JSON list of C-alpha atoms in Angstrom, two decimals:
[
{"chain": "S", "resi": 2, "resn": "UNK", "atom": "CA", "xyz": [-6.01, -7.62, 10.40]},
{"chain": "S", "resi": 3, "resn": "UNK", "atom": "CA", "xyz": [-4.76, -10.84, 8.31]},
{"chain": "S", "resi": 4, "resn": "UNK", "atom": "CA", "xyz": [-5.40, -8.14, 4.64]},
{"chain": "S", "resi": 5, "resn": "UNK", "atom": "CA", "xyz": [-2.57, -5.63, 5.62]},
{"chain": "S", "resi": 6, "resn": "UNK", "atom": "CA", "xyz": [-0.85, -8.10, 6.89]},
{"chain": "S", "resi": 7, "resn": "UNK", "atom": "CA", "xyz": [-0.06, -10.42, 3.64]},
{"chain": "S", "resi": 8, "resn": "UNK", "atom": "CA", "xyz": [-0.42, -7.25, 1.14]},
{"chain": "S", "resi": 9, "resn": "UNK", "atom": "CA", "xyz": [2.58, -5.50, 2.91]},
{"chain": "S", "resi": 10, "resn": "UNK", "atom": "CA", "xyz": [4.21, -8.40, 3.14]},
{"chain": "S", "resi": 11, "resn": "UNK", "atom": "CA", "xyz": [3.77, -8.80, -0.77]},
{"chain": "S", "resi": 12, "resn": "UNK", "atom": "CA", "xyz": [3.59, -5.32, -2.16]},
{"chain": "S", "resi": 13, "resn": "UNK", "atom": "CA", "xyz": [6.41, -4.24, 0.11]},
{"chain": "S", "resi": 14, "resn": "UNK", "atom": "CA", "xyz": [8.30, -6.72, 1.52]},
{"chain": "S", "resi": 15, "resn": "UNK", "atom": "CA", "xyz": [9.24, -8.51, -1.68]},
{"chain": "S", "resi": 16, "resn": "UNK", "atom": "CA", "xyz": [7.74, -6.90, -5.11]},
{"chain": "S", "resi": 17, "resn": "UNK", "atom": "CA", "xyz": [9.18, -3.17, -4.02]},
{"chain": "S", "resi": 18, "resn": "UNK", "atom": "CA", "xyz": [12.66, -4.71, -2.54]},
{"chain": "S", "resi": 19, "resn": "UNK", "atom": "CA", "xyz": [12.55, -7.06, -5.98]},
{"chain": "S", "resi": 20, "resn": "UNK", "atom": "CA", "xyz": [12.22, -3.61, -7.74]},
{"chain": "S", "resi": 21, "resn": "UNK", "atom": "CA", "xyz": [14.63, -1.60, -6.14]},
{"chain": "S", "resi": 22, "resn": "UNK", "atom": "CA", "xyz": [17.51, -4.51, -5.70]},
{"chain": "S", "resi": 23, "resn": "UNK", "atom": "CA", "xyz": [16.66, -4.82, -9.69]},
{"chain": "S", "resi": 24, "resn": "UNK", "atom": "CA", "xyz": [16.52, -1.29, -10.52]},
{"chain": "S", "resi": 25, "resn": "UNK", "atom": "CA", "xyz": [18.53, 0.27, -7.75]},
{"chain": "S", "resi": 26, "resn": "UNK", "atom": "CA", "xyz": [16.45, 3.33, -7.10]},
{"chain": "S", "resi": 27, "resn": "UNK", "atom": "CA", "xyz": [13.81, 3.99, -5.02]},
{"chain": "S", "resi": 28, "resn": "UNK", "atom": "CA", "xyz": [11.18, 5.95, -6.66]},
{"chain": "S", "resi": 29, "resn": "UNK", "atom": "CA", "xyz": [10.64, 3.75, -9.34]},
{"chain": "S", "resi": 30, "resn": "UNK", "atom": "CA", "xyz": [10.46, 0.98, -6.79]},
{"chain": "S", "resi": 31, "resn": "UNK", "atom": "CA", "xyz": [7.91, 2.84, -4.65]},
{"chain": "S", "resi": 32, "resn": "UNK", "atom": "CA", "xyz": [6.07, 4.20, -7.53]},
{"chain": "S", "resi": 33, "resn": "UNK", "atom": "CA", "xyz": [5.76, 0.63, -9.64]},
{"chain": "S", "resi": 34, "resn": "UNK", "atom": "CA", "xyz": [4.82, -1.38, -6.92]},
{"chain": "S", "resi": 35, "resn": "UNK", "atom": "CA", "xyz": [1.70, 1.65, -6.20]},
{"chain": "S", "resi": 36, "resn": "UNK", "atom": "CA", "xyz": [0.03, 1.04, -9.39]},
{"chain": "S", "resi": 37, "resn": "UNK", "atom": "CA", "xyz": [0.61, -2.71, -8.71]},
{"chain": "S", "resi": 38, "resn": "UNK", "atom": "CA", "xyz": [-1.17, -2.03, -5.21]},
{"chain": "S", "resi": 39, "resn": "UNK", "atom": "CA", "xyz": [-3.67, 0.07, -6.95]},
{"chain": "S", "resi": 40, "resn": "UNK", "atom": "CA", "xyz": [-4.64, -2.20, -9.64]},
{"chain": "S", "resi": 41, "resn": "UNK", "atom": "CA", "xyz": [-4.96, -5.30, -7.70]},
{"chain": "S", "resi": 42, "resn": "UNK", "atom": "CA", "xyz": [-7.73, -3.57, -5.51]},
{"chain": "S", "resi": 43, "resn": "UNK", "atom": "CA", "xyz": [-9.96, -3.16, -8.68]},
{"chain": "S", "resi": 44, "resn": "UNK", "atom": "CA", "xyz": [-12.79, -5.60, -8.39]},
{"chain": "S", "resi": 45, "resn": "UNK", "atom": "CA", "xyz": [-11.61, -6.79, -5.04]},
{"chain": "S", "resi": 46, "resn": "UNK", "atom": "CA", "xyz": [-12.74, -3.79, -2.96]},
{"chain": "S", "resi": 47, "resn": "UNK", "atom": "CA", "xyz": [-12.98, -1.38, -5.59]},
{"chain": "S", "resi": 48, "resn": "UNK", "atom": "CA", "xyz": [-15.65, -1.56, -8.05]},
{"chain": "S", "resi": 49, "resn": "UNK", "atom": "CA", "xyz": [-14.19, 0.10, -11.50]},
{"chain": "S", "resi": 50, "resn": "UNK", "atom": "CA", "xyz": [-17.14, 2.72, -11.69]},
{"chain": "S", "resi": 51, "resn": "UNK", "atom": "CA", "xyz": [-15.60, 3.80, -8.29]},
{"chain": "S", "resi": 52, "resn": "UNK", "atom": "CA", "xyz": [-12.23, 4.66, -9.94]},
{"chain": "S", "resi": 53, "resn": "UNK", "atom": "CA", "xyz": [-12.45, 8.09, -7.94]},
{"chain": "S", "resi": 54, "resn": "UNK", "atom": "CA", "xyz": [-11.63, 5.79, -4.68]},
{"chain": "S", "resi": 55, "resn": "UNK", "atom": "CA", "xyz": [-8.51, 4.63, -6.29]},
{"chain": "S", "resi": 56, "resn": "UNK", "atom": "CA", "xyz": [-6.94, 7.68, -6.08]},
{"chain": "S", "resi": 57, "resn": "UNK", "atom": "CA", "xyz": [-6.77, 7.79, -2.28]},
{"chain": "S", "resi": 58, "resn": "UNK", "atom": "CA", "xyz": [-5.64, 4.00, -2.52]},
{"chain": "S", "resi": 59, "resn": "UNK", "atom": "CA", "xyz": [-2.27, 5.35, -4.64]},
{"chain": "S", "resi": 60, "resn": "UNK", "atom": "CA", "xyz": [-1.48, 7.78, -2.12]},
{"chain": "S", "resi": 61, "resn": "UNK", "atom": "CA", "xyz": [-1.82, 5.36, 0.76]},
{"chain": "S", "resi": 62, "resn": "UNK", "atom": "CA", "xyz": [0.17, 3.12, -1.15]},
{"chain": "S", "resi": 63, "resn": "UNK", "atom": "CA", "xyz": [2.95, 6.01, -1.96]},
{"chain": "S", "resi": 64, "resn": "UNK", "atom": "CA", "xyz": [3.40, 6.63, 1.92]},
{"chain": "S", "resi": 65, "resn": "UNK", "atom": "CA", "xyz": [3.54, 2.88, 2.89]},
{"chain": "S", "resi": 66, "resn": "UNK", "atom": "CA", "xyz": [6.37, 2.59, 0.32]},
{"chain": "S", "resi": 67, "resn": "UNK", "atom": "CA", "xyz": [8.33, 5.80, 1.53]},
{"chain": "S", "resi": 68, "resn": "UNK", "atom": "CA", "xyz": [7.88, 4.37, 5.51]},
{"chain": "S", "resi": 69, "resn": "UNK", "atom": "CA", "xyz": [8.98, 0.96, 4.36]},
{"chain": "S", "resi": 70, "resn": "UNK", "atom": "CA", "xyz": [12.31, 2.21, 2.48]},
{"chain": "S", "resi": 71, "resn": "UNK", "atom": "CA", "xyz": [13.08, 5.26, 5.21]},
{"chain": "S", "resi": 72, "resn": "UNK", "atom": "CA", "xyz": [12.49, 2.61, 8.18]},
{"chain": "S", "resi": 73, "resn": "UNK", "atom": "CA", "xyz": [13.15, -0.66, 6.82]},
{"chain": "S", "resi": 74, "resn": "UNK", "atom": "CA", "xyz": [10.60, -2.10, 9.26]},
{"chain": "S", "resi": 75, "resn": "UNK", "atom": "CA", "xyz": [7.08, -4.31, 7.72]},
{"chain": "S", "resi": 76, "resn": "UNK", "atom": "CA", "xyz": [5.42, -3.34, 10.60]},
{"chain": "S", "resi": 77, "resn": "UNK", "atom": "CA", "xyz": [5.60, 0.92, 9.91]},
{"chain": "S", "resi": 78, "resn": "UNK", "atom": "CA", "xyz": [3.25, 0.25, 6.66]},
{"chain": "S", "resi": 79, "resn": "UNK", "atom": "CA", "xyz": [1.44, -2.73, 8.22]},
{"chain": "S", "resi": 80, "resn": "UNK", "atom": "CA", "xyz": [0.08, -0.44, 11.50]},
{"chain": "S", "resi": 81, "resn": "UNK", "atom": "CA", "xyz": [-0.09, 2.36, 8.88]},
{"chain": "S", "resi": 82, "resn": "UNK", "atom": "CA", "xyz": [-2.60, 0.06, 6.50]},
{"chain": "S", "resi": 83, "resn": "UNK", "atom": "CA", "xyz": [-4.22, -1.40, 9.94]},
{"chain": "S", "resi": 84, "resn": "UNK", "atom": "CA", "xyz": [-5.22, 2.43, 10.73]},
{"chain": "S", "resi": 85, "resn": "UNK", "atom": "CA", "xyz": [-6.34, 3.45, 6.97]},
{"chain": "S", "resi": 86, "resn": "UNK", "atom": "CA", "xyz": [-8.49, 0.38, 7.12]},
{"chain": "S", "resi": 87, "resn": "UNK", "atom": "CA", "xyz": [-9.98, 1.30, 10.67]},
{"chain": "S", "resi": 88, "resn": "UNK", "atom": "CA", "xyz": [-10.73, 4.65, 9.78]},
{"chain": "S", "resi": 89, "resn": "UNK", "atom": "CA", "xyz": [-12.65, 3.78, 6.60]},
{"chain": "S", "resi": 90, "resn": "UNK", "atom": "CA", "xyz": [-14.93, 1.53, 8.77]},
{"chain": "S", "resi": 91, "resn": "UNK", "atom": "CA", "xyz": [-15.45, 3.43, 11.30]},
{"chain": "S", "resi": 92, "resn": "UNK", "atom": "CA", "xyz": [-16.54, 6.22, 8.32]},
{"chain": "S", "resi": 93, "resn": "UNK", "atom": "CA", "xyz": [-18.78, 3.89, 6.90]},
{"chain": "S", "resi": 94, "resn": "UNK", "atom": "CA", "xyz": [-20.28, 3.02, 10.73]},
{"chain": "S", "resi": 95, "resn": "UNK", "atom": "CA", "xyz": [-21.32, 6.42, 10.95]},
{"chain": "S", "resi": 96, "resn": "UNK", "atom": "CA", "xyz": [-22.68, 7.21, 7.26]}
]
């Protein structure tokens, strides 16, 4: 609960606004802070001979970005990152 919590806060919240109130466009915004996103789950939860899950990660982190800047609410991506995270649990529960 507390791990979407601070990374949309961070990744969202203030390095995509930083990015877009810098840069003034979205996509950029949205896409930069992805890779950021993306990159600082390698080693944490990712290993790097894993890189195929890091694709999936990028995605997730696309849509949070898009539901951030089209609602301009935290908790859209938060609930969004709550459910990614509950569904790949309850994937590994059953494997």
């Amino acid at each position: 609960v507390v791990g979407p919590i601070v990374e949309e806060l961070l990744f969202r919240v203030f390095i995509q606004s930083a990015l877009l109130k810098a840069t003034g466009r979205t996509w950029p915004a949205i896409l930069s802070t992805s890779i950021l996103f993306t990159a600082a789950h390698i080693g944490g939860g990712v290993r790097p001979e894993d890189a195929q899950a890091l694709v999936p990660l990028f995605i997730l982190s696309l849509c949070l970005g898009v539901a951030y800047e089209r609602t301009g609410r935290m908790w859209v991506p938060i609930t969004m990152h709550m459910l990614f995270n509950a569904a790949n649990v309850a994937v590994a529960l059953m494997m």
